[in-house]
Amino acid sequence: LPLPATDTDNRLLAEKYLRRYYGLPTGLLGSRKSSDAMQTKIKEMQSFFKLKVTGKLDDNTLELMEMARCGVPDIGEYN
Amino acid sequence: HFPRDIKWQNNNVTFRIVNYTPDLKKSDVDRAIRNALNVWSDVTPLTFKKLHAGIADIMIGFGTKEHGDFNPFDGPDGLLAHAYPPGNGIGGDTHFDEDEHWSKDSTAYNLFLVATHEFGHALGLSHSSDPGALMYPIYNYARGYPLAEDDIEGIQSLYGPNPNPRKVKPKPDAPNKCDPMLSFDAVTELRGETIIFKDRFYWRLHPQMPEPEQTLIKSTWPTIPNKVDAAYENPEKDVVIIFSGIRMWALNGYNLVEGYPKYIHKLGLPKTVREIDAAVYIRDTGKTLLFVEEEYWSYDENTGTMDSGYPRSIEDDFPGMDDEVDAAAYHYGYLYFFHEHVQYEYSYSSRKVMRILRTNSILNC
């Protein structure tokens, strides 16, 4: 069986995704526990895609983050 | 829309294709771009004029990784393209990731569909949260007219309708699970999950997922028609049968089984039956009930033959029920019949209706 992605891989994927599409600021995130900022952004993303809003990186959220998509942010400021 | 509802102030918008992808013939790229712009001009007063040199409102190009706008692409898959909302300079510009493979059909990322989505941004549309809308951020291949009602409402609220409208057939909005008048097309179990078909979507209910997940049928099973009439699971054979018109498909897990579609008449139904309304497998008897208008048939899964003495009247054999059924499911001795916005809980052993619920109570509404 293929080895499952590690938590670190998933976290890096999520950080990259949330920075690009949800304006997650860089340099604020703790290494062990989801910071408030990250949780908030995960919730925004889950709400947009009508997933269960947990603020956690569950399988459904990660699966959606891996899908092919458009590069324009889903929400956030237009500068 | 983007904040402040930004839009082009002039209805005559120019575009220029700055470079081409080697994946397609130049003429195919030209056609995909023109057709994508036409999708939007058909439903608005906008016109698009092609420039061959100089600065156009919408500058179109293919690039890889960092390609000049400090908004890099990411190699194959993931990010496919991006476009900027209307404005001066980079506003309206549309970039495609050259690391993707582009195609005219469904074999790779379809350039026409991605371009139509991106031009939606270039004209002022942001992302839609309706999974059936073209402006939903996730790529999904679908044939036919690409816009949904949601896309058309969005663009027309910026620019108004086309004064000389062409007849278009937009895709309806995704059904709302908590609409009190919601009805179902079909319901089946699939390895412990419940799958509910409605229009070109299905909801997936998983015992460990508190919220139903709504997805386009085509995005999971591209070869199954957009309209499912009935479905049932035979857990002993680990197969789900899906009916649409006079054809049926089989799934093993989420995978289509080879050798299908087959004609429903192979089950022993007469040729006069052109559509099955609902189907349900009764685990205790090994029979599958097939509901067709006001009657139902019984199919023996073990012998693969239709039981004699059928069709029988739904009204006679299921007292208290409506005489027609949209969808049916079976759990622990109870049959659940769905008809329009009402769900009947019918006790198979007591032969009577125990409860009447809303159809969408199964969706946590």
mmCIF file of N, CA, C and O in Angstrom, chain B residues 99-181:
data_model
loop_
_atom_site.group_PDB
_atom_site.id
_atom_site.type_symbol
_atom_site.label_atom_id
_atom_site.label_comp_id
_atom_site.label_asym_id
_atom_site.label_seq_id
_atom_site.Cartn_x
_atom_site.Cartn_y
_atom_site.Cartn_z
ATOM 1 N N ASP B 99 2.353 24.319 -17.987
ATOM 2 C CA ASP B 99 2.731 22.993 -17.485
ATOM 3 C C ASP B 99 1.557 22.018 -17.490
ATOM 4 O O ASP B 99 1.737 20.826 -17.243
ATOM 5 N N GLU B 100 0.355 22.530 -17.713
ATOM 6 C CA GLU B 100 -0.788 21.618 -17.865
ATOM 7 C C GLU B 100 -0.815 21.105 -19.286
ATOM 8 O O GLU B 100 -0.255 21.719 -20.185
ATOM 9 N N HIS B 101 -1.529 20.001 -19.487
ATOM 10 C CA HIS B 101 -1.762 19.563 -20.850
ATOM 11 C C HIS B 101 -3.153 20.033 -21.242
ATOM 12 O O HIS B 101 -4.123 19.750 -20.545
ATOM 13 N N TRP B 102 -3.235 20.763 -22.357
ATOM 14 C CA TRP B 102 -4.509 21.355 -22.776
ATOM 15 C C TRP B 102 -5.095 20.555 -23.938
ATOM 16 O O TRP B 102 -4.359 20.063 -24.789
ATOM 17 N N SER B 103 -6.417 20.448 -23.952
ATOM 18 C CA SER B 103 -7.043 19.674 -25.027
ATOM 19 C C SER B 103 -8.331 20.337 -25.490
ATOM 20 O O SER B 103 -8.843 21.264 -24.859
ATOM 21 N N LYS B 104 -8.834 19.809 -26.615
ATOM 22 C CA LYS B 104 -10.121 20.297 -27.156
ATOM 23 C C LYS B 104 -11.272 19.501 -26.574
ATOM 24 O O LYS B 104 -12.423 19.835 -26.778
ATOM 25 N N ASP B 105 -10.950 18.361 -25.937
ATOM 26 C CA ASP B 105 -11.997 17.454 -25.462
ATOM 27 C C ASP B 105 -11.773 17.163 -23.981
ATOM 28 O O ASP B 105 -11.240 18.006 -23.252
ATOM 29 N N SER B 106 -12.130 15.961 -23.538
ATOM 30 C CA SER B 106 -12.015 15.655 -22.110
ATOM 31 C C SER B 106 -10.736 14.884 -21.781
ATOM 32 O O SER B 106 -10.550 14.459 -20.644
ATOM 33 N N THR B 107 -9.848 14.705 -22.783
ATOM 34 C CA THR B 107 -8.669 13.868 -22.541
ATOM 35 C C THR B 107 -7.669 14.556 -21.610
ATOM 36 O O THR B 107 -6.878 13.883 -20.949
ATOM 37 N N ALA B 108 -7.675 15.879 -21.605
ATOM 38 C CA ALA B 108 -6.806 16.641 -20.688
ATOM 39 C C ALA B 108 -7.642 17.841 -20.235
ATOM 40 O O ALA B 108 -8.859 17.827 -20.383
ATOM 41 N N TYR B 109 -7.005 18.860 -19.660
ATOM 42 C CA TYR B 109 -7.798 20.026 -19.247
ATOM 43 C C TYR B 109 -8.333 20.741 -20.489
ATOM 44 O O TYR B 109 -7.563 21.125 -21.377
ATOM 45 N N ASN B 110 -9.637 20.888 -20.535
ATOM 46 C CA ASN B 110 -10.297 21.452 -21.707
ATOM 47 C C ASN B 110 -10.105 22.971 -21.730
ATOM 48 O O ASN B 110 -10.589 23.680 -20.836
ATOM 49 N N LEU B 111 -9.405 23.434 -22.766
ATOM 50 C CA LEU B 111 -9.041 24.862 -22.808
ATOM 51 C C LEU B 111 -10.278 25.754 -22.885
ATOM 52 O O LEU B 111 -10.324 26.798 -22.227
ATOM 53 N N PHE B 112 -11.266 25.351 -23.650
ATOM 54 C CA PHE B 112 -12.472 26.171 -23.789
ATOM 55 C C PHE B 112 -13.139 26.390 -22.422
ATOM 56 O O PHE B 112 -13.487 27.521 -22.068
ATOM 57 N N LEU B 113 -13.273 25.321 -21.653
ATOM 58 C CA LEU B 113 -13.954 25.452 -20.352
ATOM 59 C C LEU B 113 -13.153 26.314 -19.382
ATOM 60 O O LEU B 113 -13.708 27.176 -18.697
ATOM 61 N N VAL B 114 -11.836 26.072 -19.332
ATOM 62 C CA VAL B 114 -11.011 26.861 -18.411
ATOM 63 C C VAL B 114 -11.010 28.328 -18.854
ATOM 64 O O VAL B 114 -11.123 29.242 -18.031
ATOM 65 N N ALA B 115 -10.936 28.546 -20.170
ATOM 66 C CA ALA B 115 -10.929 29.933 -20.674
ATOM 67 C C ALA B 115 -12.259 30.616 -20.348
ATOM 68 O O ALA B 115 -12.282 31.786 -19.933
ATOM 69 N N THR B 116 -13.354 29.911 -20.512
ATOM 70 C CA THR B 116 -14.657 30.531 -20.218
ATOM 71 C C THR B 116 -14.725 30.925 -18.742
ATOM 72 O O THR B 116 -15.192 32.016 -18.399
ATOM 73 N N HIS B 117 -14.252 30.034 -17.870
ATOM 74 C CA HIS B 117 -14.217 30.351 -16.436
ATOM 75 C C HIS B 117 -13.347 31.597 -16.197
ATOM 76 O O HIS B 117 -13.764 32.545 -15.513
ATOM 77 N N GLU B 118 -12.150 31.598 -16.781
ATOM 78 C CA GLU B 118 -11.231 32.724 -16.526
ATOM 79 C C GLU B 118 -11.784 34.034 -17.083
ATOM 80 O O GLU B 118 -11.622 35.087 -16.463
ATOM 81 N N PHE B 119 -12.425 33.979 -18.236
ATOM 82 C CA PHE B 119 -12.995 35.217 -18.782
ATOM 83 C C PHE B 119 -14.124 35.726 -17.886
ATOM 84 O O PHE B 119 -14.398 36.921 -17.848
ATOM 85 N N GLY B 120 -14.759 34.806 -17.171
ATOM 86 C CA GLY B 120 -15.735 35.252 -16.167
ATOM 87 C C GLY B 120 -15.062 36.185 -15.170
ATOM 88 O O GLY B 120 -15.591 37.263 -14.839
ATOM 89 N N HIS B 121 -13.865 35.814 -14.715
ATOM 90 C CA HIS B 121 -13.114 36.701 -13.805
ATOM 91 C C HIS B 121 -12.732 37.992 -14.526
ATOM 92 O O HIS B 121 -12.836 39.088 -13.971
ATOM 93 N N ALA B 122 -12.247 37.839 -15.764
ATOM 94 C CA ALA B 122 -11.767 39.017 -16.514
ATOM 95 C C ALA B 122 -12.904 40.017 -16.741
ATOM 96 O O ALA B 122 -12.655 41.189 -17.013
ATOM 97 N N LEU B 123 -14.143 39.547 -16.624
ATOM 98 C CA LEU B 123 -15.296 40.447 -16.812
ATOM 99 C C LEU B 123 -15.882 40.915 -15.481
ATOM 100 O O LEU B 123 -16.782 41.741 -15.464
ATOM 101 N N GLY B 124 -15.411 40.335 -14.373
ATOM 102 C CA GLY B 124 -15.862 40.839 -13.068
ATOM 103 C C GLY B 124 -16.516 39.816 -12.157
ATOM 104 O O GLY B 124 -17.009 40.172 -11.091
ATOM 105 N N LEU B 125 -16.554 38.560 -12.572
ATOM 106 C CA LEU B 125 -17.143 37.548 -11.689
ATOM 107 C C LEU B 125 -16.072 36.940 -10.790
ATOM 108 O O LEU B 125 -14.988 36.603 -11.250
ATOM 109 N N SER B 126 -16.421 36.797 -9.535
ATOM 110 C CA SER B 126 -15.547 36.075 -8.614
ATOM 111 C C SER B 126 -15.982 34.613 -8.611
ATOM 112 O O SER B 126 -16.741 34.193 -9.477
ATOM 113 N N HIS B 127 -15.529 33.836 -7.633
ATOM 114 C CA HIS B 127 -15.908 32.416 -7.618
ATOM 115 C C HIS B 127 -17.302 32.210 -7.053
ATOM 116 O O HIS B 127 -17.739 32.928 -6.158
ATOM 117 N N SER B 128 -17.965 31.188 -7.578
ATOM 118 C CA SER B 128 -19.280 30.787 -7.076
ATOM 119 C C SER B 128 -19.098 29.610 -6.134
ATOM 120 O O SER B 128 -18.203 28.787 -6.323
ATOM 121 N N SER B 129 -19.973 29.527 -5.130
ATOM 122 C CA SER B 129 -19.924 28.352 -4.251
ATOM 123 C C SER B 129 -20.922 27.283 -4.699
ATOM 124 O O SER B 129 -21.088 26.275 -4.031
ATOM 125 N N ASP B 130 -21.569 27.502 -5.850
ATOM 126 C CA ASP B 130 -22.488 26.502 -6.405
ATOM 127 C C ASP B 130 -21.660 25.499 -7.218
ATOM 128 O O ASP B 130 -21.082 25.867 -8.251
ATOM 129 N N PRO B 131 -21.602 24.225 -6.792
ATOM 130 C CA PRO B 131 -20.733 23.280 -7.503
ATOM 131 C C PRO B 131 -21.144 23.015 -8.947
ATOM 132 O O PRO B 131 -20.382 22.448 -9.713
ATOM 133 N N GLY B 132 -22.352 23.448 -9.331
ATOM 134 C CA GLY B 132 -22.773 23.247 -10.713
ATOM 135 C C GLY B 132 -22.490 24.453 -11.590
ATOM 136 O O GLY B 132 -22.700 24.409 -12.802
ATOM 137 N N ALA B 133 -22.016 25.547 -11.005
ATOM 138 C CA ALA B 133 -21.760 26.768 -11.781
ATOM 139 C C ALA B 133 -20.392 26.688 -12.446
ATOM 140 O O ALA B 133 -19.470 26.061 -11.928
ATOM 141 N N LEU B 134 -20.281 27.347 -13.588
ATOM 142 C CA LEU B 134 -18.971 27.393 -14.263
ATOM 143 C C LEU B 134 -17.959 28.121 -13.373
ATOM 144 O O LEU B 134 -16.771 27.818 -13.397
ATOM 145 N N MET B 135 -18.431 29.102 -12.591
ATOM 146 C CA MET B 135 -17.511 29.900 -11.782
ATOM 147 C C MET B 135 -17.120 29.231 -10.459
ATOM 148 O O MET B 135 -16.451 29.827 -9.632
ATOM 149 N N TYR B 136 -17.541 27.977 -10.260
ATOM 150 C CA TYR B 136 -17.025 27.200 -9.120
ATOM 151 C C TYR B 136 -15.526 27.006 -9.352
ATOM 152 O O TYR B 136 -15.102 26.750 -10.478
ATOM 153 N N PRO B 137 -14.714 27.143 -8.291
ATOM 154 C CA PRO B 137 -13.263 27.173 -8.543
ATOM 155 C C PRO B 137 -12.619 25.853 -8.952
ATOM 156 O O PRO B 137 -11.480 25.846 -9.393
ATOM 157 N N ILE B 138 -13.327 24.733 -8.777
ATOM 158 C CA ILE B 138 -12.732 23.430 -9.074
ATOM 159 C C ILE B 138 -13.058 23.008 -10.504
ATOM 160 O O ILE B 138 -14.220 23.078 -10.920
ATOM 161 N N TYR B 139 -12.041 22.547 -11.238
ATOM 162 C CA TYR B 139 -12.232 22.127 -12.633
ATOM 163 C C TYR B 139 -13.125 20.900 -12.710
ATOM 164 O O TYR B 139 -12.957 19.958 -11.945
ATOM 165 N N ASN B 140 -14.043 20.931 -13.654
ATOM 166 C CA ASN B 140 -14.887 19.769 -13.889
ATOM 167 C C ASN B 140 -15.273 19.759 -15.357
ATOM 168 O O ASN B 140 -15.769 20.754 -15.870
ATOM 169 N N TYR B 141 -15.022 18.650 -16.037
ATOM 170 C CA TYR B 141 -15.370 18.593 -17.458
ATOM 171 C C TYR B 141 -16.852 18.297 -17.620
ATOM 172 O O TYR B 141 -17.382 17.399 -16.976
ATOM 173 N N ALA B 142 -17.515 19.072 -18.436
ATOM 174 C CA ALA B 142 -18.914 18.792 -18.760
ATOM 175 C C ALA B 142 -19.153 19.218 -20.194
ATOM 176 O O ALA B 142 -18.621 20.239 -20.642
ATOM 177 N N ARG B 143 -19.920 18.417 -20.892
ATOM 178 C CA ARG B 143 -20.263 18.773 -22.269
ATOM 179 C C ARG B 143 -21.441 19.729 -22.280
ATOM 180 O O ARG B 143 -22.090 19.929 -21.272
ATOM 181 N N GLY B 144 -21.718 20.306 -23.439
ATOM 182 C CA GLY B 144 -22.911 21.144 -23.581
ATOM 183 C C GLY B 144 -22.657 22.584 -23.163
ATOM 184 O O GLY B 144 -21.516 23.002 -22.962
ATOM 185 N N TYR B 145 -23.748 23.312 -23.023
ATOM 186 C CA TYR B 145 -23.649 24.737 -22.697
ATOM 187 C C TYR B 145 -23.029 24.902 -21.301
ATOM 188 O O TYR B 145 -23.493 24.278 -20.340
ATOM 189 N N PRO B 146 -21.975 25.721 -21.183
ATOM 190 C CA PRO B 146 -21.229 25.691 -19.921
ATOM 191 C C PRO B 146 -21.803 26.513 -18.772
ATOM 192 O O PRO B 146 -21.448 26.280 -17.623
ATOM 193 N N LEU B 147 -22.664 27.475 -19.073
ATOM 194 C CA LEU B 147 -23.106 28.362 -17.980
ATOM 195 C C LEU B 147 -24.306 27.787 -17.227
ATOM 196 O O LEU B 147 -25.158 27.117 -17.801
ATOM 197 N N ALA B 148 -24.329 28.097 -15.940
ATOM 198 C CA ALA B 148 -25.492 27.779 -15.098
ATOM 199 C C ALA B 148 -26.261 29.084 -14.847
ATOM 200 O O ALA B 148 -25.745 30.176 -15.110
ATOM 201 N N GLU B 149 -27.461 28.960 -14.332
ATOM 202 C CA GLU B 149 -28.270 30.146 -14.005
ATOM 203 C C GLU B 149 -27.475 31.123 -13.136
ATOM 204 O O GLU B 149 -27.546 32.327 -13.310
ATOM 205 N N ASP B 150 -26.732 30.568 -12.187
ATOM 206 C CA ASP B 150 -25.957 31.380 -11.258
ATOM 207 C C ASP B 150 -24.946 32.257 -12.002
ATOM 208 O O ASP B 150 -24.762 33.434 -11.686
ATOM 209 N N ASP B 151 -24.269 31.679 -13.013
ATOM 210 C CA ASP B 151 -23.289 32.441 -13.797
ATOM 211 C C ASP B 151 -23.980 33.564 -14.571
ATOM 212 O O ASP B 151 -23.476 34.691 -14.642
ATOM 213 N N ILE B 152 -25.135 33.247 -15.136
ATOM 214 C CA ILE B 152 -25.832 34.242 -15.968
ATOM 215 C C ILE B 152 -26.373 35.379 -15.097
ATOM 216 O O ILE B 152 -26.241 36.559 -15.441
ATOM 217 N N GLU B 153 -26.944 35.022 -13.954
ATOM 218 C CA GLU B 153 -27.419 36.076 -13.033
ATOM 219 C C GLU B 153 -26.265 36.981 -12.627
ATOM 220 O O GLU B 153 -26.405 38.196 -12.562
ATOM 221 N N GLY B 154 -25.111 36.365 -12.366
ATOM 222 C CA GLY B 154 -23.939 37.137 -11.927
ATOM 223 C C GLY B 154 -23.482 38.118 -12.977
ATOM 224 O O GLY B 154 -23.308 39.315 -12.699
ATOM 225 N N ILE B 155 -23.335 37.659 -14.207
ATOM 226 C CA ILE B 155 -22.786 38.545 -15.247
ATOM 227 C C ILE B 155 -23.831 39.590 -15.651
ATOM 228 O O ILE B 155 -23.497 40.742 -15.928
ATOM 229 N N GLN B 156 -25.107 39.191 -15.655
ATOM 230 C CA GLN B 156 -26.139 40.155 -16.070
ATOM 231 C C GLN B 156 -26.386 41.217 -15.011
ATOM 232 O O GLN B 156 -26.839 42.305 -15.343
ATOM 233 N N SER B 157 -26.060 40.922 -13.777
ATOM 234 C CA SER B 157 -26.236 41.975 -12.779
ATOM 235 C C SER B 157 -25.139 43.031 -12.928
ATOM 236 O O SER B 157 -25.276 44.154 -12.447
ATOM 237 N N LEU B 158 -24.053 42.706 -13.624
ATOM 238 C CA LEU B 158 -23.017 43.716 -13.911
ATOM 239 C C LEU B 158 -23.303 44.463 -15.209
ATOM 240 O O LEU B 158 -23.160 45.680 -15.288
ATOM 241 N N TYR B 159 -23.682 43.720 -16.249
ATOM 242 C CA TYR B 159 -23.762 44.325 -17.585
ATOM 243 C C TYR B 159 -25.175 44.352 -18.176
ATOM 244 O O TYR B 159 -25.389 44.939 -19.221
ATOM 245 N N GLY B 160 -26.118 43.657 -17.549
ATOM 246 C CA GLY B 160 -27.458 43.554 -18.130
ATOM 247 C C GLY B 160 -27.503 42.441 -19.162
ATOM 248 O O GLY B 160 -26.480 41.854 -19.505
ATOM 249 N N PRO B 161 -28.723 42.144 -19.668
ATOM 250 C CA PRO B 161 -28.841 41.061 -20.651
ATOM 251 C C PRO B 161 -28.463 41.513 -22.056
ATOM 252 O O PRO B 161 -28.349 42.714 -22.322
ATOM 253 N N ASN B 162 -28.300 40.563 -22.951
ATOM 254 C CA ASN B 162 -28.048 40.867 -24.353
ATOM 255 C C ASN B 162 -29.342 41.413 -24.962
ATOM 256 O O ASN B 162 -30.397 40.796 -24.826
ATOM 257 N N PRO B 163 -29.274 42.593 -25.632
ATOM 258 C CA PRO B 163 -30.513 43.142 -26.213
ATOM 259 C C PRO B 163 -31.064 42.253 -27.328
ATOM 260 O O PRO B 163 -32.247 42.306 -27.645
ATOM 261 N N ASN B 164 -30.197 41.471 -27.966
ATOM 262 C CA ASN B 164 -30.654 40.527 -29.001
ATOM 263 C C ASN B 164 -30.301 39.119 -28.556
ATOM 264 O O ASN B 164 -29.375 38.499 -29.078
ATOM 265 N N PRO B 165 -31.033 38.633 -27.563
ATOM 266 C CA PRO B 165 -30.578 37.383 -26.944
ATOM 267 C C PRO B 165 -30.666 36.184 -27.886
ATOM 268 O O PRO B 165 -31.589 36.081 -28.688
ATOM 269 N N ARG B 166 -29.654 35.327 -27.778
ATOM 270 C CA ARG B 166 -29.670 34.044 -28.470
ATOM 271 C C ARG B 166 -30.259 33.058 -27.476
ATOM 272 O O ARG B 166 -30.061 33.218 -26.270
ATOM 273 N N LYS B 167 -30.955 32.085 -27.988
ATOM 274 C CA LYS B 167 -31.559 31.139 -27.047
ATOM 275 C C LYS B 167 -30.476 30.254 -26.439
ATOM 276 O O LYS B 167 -29.750 29.576 -27.169
ATOM 277 N N VAL B 168 -30.348 30.325 -25.132
ATOM 278 C CA VAL B 168 -29.353 29.491 -24.450
ATOM 279 C C VAL B 168 -30.069 28.614 -23.430
ATOM 280 O O VAL B 168 -31.185 28.919 -23.024
ATOM 281 N N LYS B 169 -29.410 27.529 -23.070
ATOM 282 C CA LYS B 169 -30.028 26.624 -22.111
ATOM 283 C C LYS B 169 -29.100 26.485 -20.907
ATOM 284 O O LYS B 169 -28.268 25.570 -20.862
ATOM 285 N N PRO B 170 -29.213 27.437 -19.955
ATOM 286 C CA PRO B 170 -28.307 27.353 -18.806
ATOM 287 C C PRO B 170 -28.608 26.162 -17.914
ATOM 288 O O PRO B 170 -29.753 25.697 -17.872
ATOM 289 N N LYS B 171 -27.574 25.698 -17.240
ATOM 290 C CA LYS B 171 -27.786 24.605 -16.297
ATOM 291 C C LYS B 171 -28.473 25.165 -15.052
ATOM 292 O O LYS B 171 -28.117 26.238 -14.590
ATOM 293 N N PRO B 172 -29.465 24.449 -14.534
ATOM 294 C CA PRO B 172 -30.123 24.970 -13.331
ATOM 295 C C PRO B 172 -29.179 24.991 -12.147
ATOM 296 O O PRO B 172 -28.186 24.257 -12.126
ATOM 297 N N ASP B 173 -29.503 25.825 -11.170
ATOM 298 C CA ASP B 173 -28.687 25.885 -9.959
ATOM 299 C C ASP B 173 -28.702 24.529 -9.267
ATOM 300 O O ASP B 173 -29.640 23.747 -9.415
ATOM 301 N N ALA B 174 -27.685 24.296 -8.470
ATOM 302 C CA ALA B 174 -27.630 23.051 -7.710
ATOM 303 C C ALA B 174 -28.821 22.988 -6.764
ATOM 304 O O ALA B 174 -29.185 24.002 -6.158
ATOM 305 N N PRO B 175 -29.475 21.816 -6.631
ATOM 306 C CA PRO B 175 -30.611 21.741 -5.710
ATOM 307 C C PRO B 175 -30.196 22.023 -4.272
ATOM 308 O O PRO B 175 -29.092 21.649 -3.860
ATOM 309 N N ASN B 176 -31.086 22.686 -3.559
ATOM 310 C CA ASN B 176 -30.812 23.055 -2.175
ATOM 311 C C ASN B 176 -31.353 21.943 -1.277
ATOM 312 O O ASN B 176 -32.544 21.643 -1.314
ATOM 313 N N LYS B 177 -30.489 21.367 -0.474
ATOM 314 C CA LYS B 177 -30.902 20.191 0.310
ATOM 315 C C LYS B 177 -32.019 20.514 1.296
ATOM 316 O O LYS B 177 -32.769 19.629 1.677
ATOM 317 N N CYS B 178 -32.137 21.753 1.717
ATOM 318 C CA CYS B 178 -33.166 22.087 2.704
ATOM 319 C C CYS B 178 -34.393 22.757 2.090
ATOM 320 O O CYS B 178 -35.224 23.324 2.810
ATOM 321 N N ASP B 179 -34.516 22.702 0.761
ATOM 322 C CA ASP B 179 -35.736 23.179 0.124
ATOM 323 C C ASP B 179 -36.892 22.272 0.573
ATOM 324 O O ASP B 179 -36.860 21.061 0.345
ATOM 325 N N PRO B 180 -37.928 22.824 1.226
ATOM 326 C CA PRO B 180 -38.992 21.966 1.749
ATOM 327 C C PRO B 180 -39.726 21.180 0.663
ATOM 328 O O PRO B 180 -40.359 20.172 0.944
ATOM 329 N N MET B 181 -39.646 21.636 -0.580
ATOM 330 C CA MET B 181 -40.334 20.929 -1.662
ATOM 331 C C MET B 181 -39.391 19.991 -2.425
ATOM 332 O O MET B 181 -39.746 19.477 -3.492
#
